[in-house]
Tab-separated table of C-alpha atoms in Angstrom:
chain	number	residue	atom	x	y	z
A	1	UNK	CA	-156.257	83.753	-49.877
A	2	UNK	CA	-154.246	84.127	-47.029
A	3	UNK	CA	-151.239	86.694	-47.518
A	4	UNK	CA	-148.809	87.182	-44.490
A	5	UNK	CA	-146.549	89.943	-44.541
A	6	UNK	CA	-143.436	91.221	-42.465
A	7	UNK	CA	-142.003	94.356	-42.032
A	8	UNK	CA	-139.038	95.409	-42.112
A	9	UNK	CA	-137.048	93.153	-44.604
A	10	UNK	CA	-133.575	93.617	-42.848
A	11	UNK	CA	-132.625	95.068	-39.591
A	12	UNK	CA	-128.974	96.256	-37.967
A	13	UNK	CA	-129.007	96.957	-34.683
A	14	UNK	CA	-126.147	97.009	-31.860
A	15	UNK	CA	-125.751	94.184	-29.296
A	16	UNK	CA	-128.099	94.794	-26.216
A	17	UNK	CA	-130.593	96.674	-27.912
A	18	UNK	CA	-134.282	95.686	-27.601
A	19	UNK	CA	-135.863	94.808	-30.932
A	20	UNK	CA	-139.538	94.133	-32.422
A	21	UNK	CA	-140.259	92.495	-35.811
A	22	UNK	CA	-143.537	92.454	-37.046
A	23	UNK	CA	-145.716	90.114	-39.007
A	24	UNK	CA	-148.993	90.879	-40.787
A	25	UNK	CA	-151.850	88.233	-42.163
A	26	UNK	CA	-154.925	89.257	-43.931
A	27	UNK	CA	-156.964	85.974	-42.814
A	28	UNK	CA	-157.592	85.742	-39.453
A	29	UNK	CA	-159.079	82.371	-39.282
A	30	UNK	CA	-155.558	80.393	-38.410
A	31	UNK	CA	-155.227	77.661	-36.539
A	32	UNK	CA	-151.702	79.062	-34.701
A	33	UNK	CA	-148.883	80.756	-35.819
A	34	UNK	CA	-145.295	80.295	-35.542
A	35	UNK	CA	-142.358	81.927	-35.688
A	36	UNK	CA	-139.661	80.670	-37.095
A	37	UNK	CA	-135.527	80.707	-37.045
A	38	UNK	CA	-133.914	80.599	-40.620
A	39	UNK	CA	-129.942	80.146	-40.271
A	40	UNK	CA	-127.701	80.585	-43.725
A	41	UNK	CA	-127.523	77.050	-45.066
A	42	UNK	CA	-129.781	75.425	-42.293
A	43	UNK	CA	-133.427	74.570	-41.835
A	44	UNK	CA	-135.609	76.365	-40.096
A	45	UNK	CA	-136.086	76.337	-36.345
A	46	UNK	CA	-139.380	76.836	-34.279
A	47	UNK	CA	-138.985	79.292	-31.588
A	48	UNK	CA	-142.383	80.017	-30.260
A	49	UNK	CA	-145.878	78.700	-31.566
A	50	UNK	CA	-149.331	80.575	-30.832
A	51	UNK	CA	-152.343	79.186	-30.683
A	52	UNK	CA	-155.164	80.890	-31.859
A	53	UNK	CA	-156.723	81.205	-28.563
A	54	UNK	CA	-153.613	82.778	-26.990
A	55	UNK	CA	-152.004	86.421	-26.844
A	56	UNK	CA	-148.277	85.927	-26.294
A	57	UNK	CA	-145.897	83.250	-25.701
A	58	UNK	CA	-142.571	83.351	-23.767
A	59	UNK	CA	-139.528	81.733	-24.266
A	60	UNK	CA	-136.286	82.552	-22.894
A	61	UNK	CA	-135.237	86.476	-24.619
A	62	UNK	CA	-138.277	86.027	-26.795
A	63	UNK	CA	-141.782	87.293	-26.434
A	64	UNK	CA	-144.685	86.533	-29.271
A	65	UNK	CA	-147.996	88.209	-29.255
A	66	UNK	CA	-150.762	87.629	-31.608
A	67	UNK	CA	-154.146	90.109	-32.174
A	68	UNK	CA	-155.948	87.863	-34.552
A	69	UNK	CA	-158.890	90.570	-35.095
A	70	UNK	CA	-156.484	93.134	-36.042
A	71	UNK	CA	-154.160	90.004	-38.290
A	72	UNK	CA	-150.824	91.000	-36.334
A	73	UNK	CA	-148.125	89.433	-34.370
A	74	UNK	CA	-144.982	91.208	-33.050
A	75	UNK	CA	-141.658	89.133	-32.023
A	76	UNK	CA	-140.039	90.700	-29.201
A	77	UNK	CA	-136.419	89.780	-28.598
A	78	UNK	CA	-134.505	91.284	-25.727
A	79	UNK	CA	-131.006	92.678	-25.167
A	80	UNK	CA	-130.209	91.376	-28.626
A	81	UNK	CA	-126.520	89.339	-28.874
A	82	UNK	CA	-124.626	88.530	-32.203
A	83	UNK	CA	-125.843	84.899	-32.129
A	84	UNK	CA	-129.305	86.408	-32.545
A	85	UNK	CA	-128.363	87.149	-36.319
A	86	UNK	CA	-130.771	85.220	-38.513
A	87	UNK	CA	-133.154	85.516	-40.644
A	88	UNK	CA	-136.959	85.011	-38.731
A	89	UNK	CA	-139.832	83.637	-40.344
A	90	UNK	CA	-143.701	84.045	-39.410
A	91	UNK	CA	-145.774	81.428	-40.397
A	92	UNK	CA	-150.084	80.986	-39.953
A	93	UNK	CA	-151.831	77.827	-39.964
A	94	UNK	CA	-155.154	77.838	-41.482
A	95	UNK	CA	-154.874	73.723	-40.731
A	96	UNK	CA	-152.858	71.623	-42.317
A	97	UNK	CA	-150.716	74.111	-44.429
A	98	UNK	CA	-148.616	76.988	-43.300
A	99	UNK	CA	-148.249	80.386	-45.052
A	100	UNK	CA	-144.856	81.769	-44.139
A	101	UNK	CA	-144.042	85.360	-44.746
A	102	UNK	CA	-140.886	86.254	-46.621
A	103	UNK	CA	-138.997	87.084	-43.385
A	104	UNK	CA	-137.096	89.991	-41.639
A	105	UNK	CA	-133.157	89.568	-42.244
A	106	UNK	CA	-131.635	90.941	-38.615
A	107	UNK	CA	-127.711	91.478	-38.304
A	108	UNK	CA	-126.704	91.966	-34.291
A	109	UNK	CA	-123.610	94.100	-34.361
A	110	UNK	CA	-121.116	93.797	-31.424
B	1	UNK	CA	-129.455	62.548	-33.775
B	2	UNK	CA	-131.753	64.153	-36.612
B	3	UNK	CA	-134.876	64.650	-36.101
B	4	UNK	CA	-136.105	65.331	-39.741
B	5	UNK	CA	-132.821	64.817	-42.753
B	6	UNK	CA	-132.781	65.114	-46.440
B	7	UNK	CA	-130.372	63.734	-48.945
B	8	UNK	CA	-128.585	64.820	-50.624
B	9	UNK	CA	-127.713	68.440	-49.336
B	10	UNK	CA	-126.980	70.274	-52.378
B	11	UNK	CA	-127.667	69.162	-56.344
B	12	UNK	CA	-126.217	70.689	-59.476
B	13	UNK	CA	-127.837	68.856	-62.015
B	14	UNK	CA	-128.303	70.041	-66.157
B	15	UNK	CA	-131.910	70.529	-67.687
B	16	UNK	CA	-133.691	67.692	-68.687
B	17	UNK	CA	-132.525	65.335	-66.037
B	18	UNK	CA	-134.350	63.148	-63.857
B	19	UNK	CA	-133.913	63.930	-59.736
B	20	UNK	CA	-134.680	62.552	-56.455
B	21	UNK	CA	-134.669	64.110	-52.869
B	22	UNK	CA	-135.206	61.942	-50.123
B	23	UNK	CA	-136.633	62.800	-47.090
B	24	UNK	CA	-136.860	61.044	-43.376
B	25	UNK	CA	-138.120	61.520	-39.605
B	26	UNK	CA	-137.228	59.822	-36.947
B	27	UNK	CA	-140.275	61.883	-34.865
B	28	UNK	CA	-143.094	59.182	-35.254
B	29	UNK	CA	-144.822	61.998	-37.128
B	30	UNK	CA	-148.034	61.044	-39.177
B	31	UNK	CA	-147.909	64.451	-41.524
B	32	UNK	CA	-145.208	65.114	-43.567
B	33	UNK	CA	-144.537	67.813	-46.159
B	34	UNK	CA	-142.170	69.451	-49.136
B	35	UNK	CA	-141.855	72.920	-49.414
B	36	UNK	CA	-140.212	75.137	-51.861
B	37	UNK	CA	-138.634	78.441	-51.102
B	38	UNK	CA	-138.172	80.359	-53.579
B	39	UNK	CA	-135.345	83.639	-53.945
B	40	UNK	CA	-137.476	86.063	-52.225
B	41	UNK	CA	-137.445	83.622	-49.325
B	42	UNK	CA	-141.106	82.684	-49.331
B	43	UNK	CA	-141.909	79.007	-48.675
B	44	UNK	CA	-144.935	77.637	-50.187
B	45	UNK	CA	-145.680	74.335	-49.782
B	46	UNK	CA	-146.193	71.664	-52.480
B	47	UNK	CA	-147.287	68.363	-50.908
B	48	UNK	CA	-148.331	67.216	-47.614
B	49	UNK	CA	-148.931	63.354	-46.523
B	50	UNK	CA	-150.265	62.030	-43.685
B	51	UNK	CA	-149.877	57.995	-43.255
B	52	UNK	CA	-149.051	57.502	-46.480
B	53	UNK	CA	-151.901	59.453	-48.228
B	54	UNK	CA	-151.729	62.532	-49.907
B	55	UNK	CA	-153.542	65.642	-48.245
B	56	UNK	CA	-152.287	68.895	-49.900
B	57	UNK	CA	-150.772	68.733	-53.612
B	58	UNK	CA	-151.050	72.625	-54.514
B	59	UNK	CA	-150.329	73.542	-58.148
B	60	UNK	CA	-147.375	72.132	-59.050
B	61	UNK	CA	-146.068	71.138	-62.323
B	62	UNK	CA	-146.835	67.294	-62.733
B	63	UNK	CA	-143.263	66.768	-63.191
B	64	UNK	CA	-142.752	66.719	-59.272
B	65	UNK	CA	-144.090	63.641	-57.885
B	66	UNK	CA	-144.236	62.917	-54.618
B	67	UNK	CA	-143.424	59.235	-53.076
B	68	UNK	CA	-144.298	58.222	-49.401
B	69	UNK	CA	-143.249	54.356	-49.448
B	70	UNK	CA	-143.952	54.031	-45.666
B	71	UNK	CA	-145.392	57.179	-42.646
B	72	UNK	CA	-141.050	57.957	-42.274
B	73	UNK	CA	-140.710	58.755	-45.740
B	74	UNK	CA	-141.335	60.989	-47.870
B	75	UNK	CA	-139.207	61.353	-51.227
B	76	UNK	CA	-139.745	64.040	-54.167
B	77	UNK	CA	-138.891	63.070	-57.660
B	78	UNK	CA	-138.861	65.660	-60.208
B	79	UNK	CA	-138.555	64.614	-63.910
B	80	UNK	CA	-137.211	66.810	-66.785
B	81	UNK	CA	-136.017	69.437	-64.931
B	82	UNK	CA	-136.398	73.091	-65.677
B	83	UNK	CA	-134.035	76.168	-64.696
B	84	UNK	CA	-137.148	77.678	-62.737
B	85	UNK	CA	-136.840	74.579	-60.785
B	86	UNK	CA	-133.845	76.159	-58.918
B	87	UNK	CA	-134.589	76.453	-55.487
B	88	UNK	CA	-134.179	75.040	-51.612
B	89	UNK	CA	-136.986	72.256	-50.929
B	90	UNK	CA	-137.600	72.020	-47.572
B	91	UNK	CA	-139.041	68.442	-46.185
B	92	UNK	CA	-140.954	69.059	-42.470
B	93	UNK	CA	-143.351	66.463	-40.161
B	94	UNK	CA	-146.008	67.184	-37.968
B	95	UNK	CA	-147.824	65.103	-35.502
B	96	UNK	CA	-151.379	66.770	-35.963
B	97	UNK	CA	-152.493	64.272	-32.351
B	98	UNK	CA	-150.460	66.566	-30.198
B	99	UNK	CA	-151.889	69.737	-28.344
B	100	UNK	CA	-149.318	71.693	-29.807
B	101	UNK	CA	-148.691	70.611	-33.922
B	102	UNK	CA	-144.780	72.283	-34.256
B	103	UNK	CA	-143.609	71.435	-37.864
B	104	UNK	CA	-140.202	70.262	-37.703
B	105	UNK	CA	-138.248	70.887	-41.025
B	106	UNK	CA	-135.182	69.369	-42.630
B	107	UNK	CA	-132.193	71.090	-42.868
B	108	UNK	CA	-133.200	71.954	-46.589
B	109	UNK	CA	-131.990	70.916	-50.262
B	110	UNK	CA	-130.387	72.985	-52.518
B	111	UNK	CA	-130.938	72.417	-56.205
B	112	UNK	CA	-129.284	73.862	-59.020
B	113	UNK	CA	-130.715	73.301	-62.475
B	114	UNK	CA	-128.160	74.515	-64.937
């Protein structure tokens, strides 16, 4: 059974630092994985999707990779700003279903 | 313009009662799905459809049933209602046809069994 992980559970940092959250998955047949945005009392938002052929996507301030023989992904967010504060969901698709981790709670301090 | 809504946004409702959530897409999606998260944020899903028909029902108490009355619906009625049944329930769509299948959620419903 597929088990997806992310580490840490909450980060602080200060505005314009670089930042990397991690996400773990112990199946490594997925379809793609996603990660997601989670704002306090909205849904979530997609911000990048990786198939399972791919390495990394790019968008904007973000960078995703995914190793899918070692069952890791890393979002990379740049020069971090306030707005960035949110909690950040990975998900893996197996095919139809997702498996989202329980996310990494970030705070962006000005 | 909202892509995928829910009604109603939050629900305080006692135990024992009889609920609805609704759930629409304006996307032209064929897949669509309820989720649960629960209070350590994890979102497992409960039900998927795809044009009407049921694809994923994971274990879930019979007293959630899901209703799909046409492919920009789909509504989740939950009878005799527990406190465990606390939670957000998140609706999404998915267009499985495209290159890239994104899963486009609902802004989420809150539900408060007291």
């Amino acid at each position: 059974k597929q088990e997806v992980t992310q580490i840490p559970a909450a980060l602080s940092v200060p505005e314009g630092e670089n930042l990397v959250l991690n996400c773990s998955f112990t199946d490594s047949a997925i379809y793609n994985l996603q990660w997601f945005r989670q704002d306090p009392g909205k849904g979530l938002t997609s911000l990048l999707l990786i198939q399972s052929s791919q390495r990394e996507q790019t968008s904007g301030r973000l960078n995703a990779s995914l190793d899918k023989s070692s069952g890791r992904s890393t979002l990379y967010i740049a020069a971090s700003q306030p707005g960035d504060s949110a909690t950040y969901l990975c998900a893996v698709s197996p095919n139809n279903d997702m498996r989202f981790g329980a996310g990494t709670r970030l705070t962006v301090k000005p | 313009d909202t892509a995928v809504s829910q009604t109603p946004k939050y629900l305080v409702t006692q135990m024992g009662n009889d609920k609805s959530i609704k759930c629409e897409q304006n996307l032209g999606h064929d897949t669509m799905y309820w989720y649960k998260q629960d209070s350590k944020k994890f979102l497992k899903i409960m039900f998927s459809y795809n044009n009407k028909e049921l694809i994923i029902n994971e274990t879930v108490p019979n007293r959630f049933s899901p209703k799909s009355p046409d492919k920009a619906h789909l509504n989740l009625h939950i009878n005799s209602l527990e406190l465990g049944d606390s939670a957000v329930y998140f609706c999404a769509s998915s267009h499985p046809g495209l290159a890239v299948e994104t899963q486009y959620f609902g802004p989420g419903t809150r539900l408060l069994v007291l």
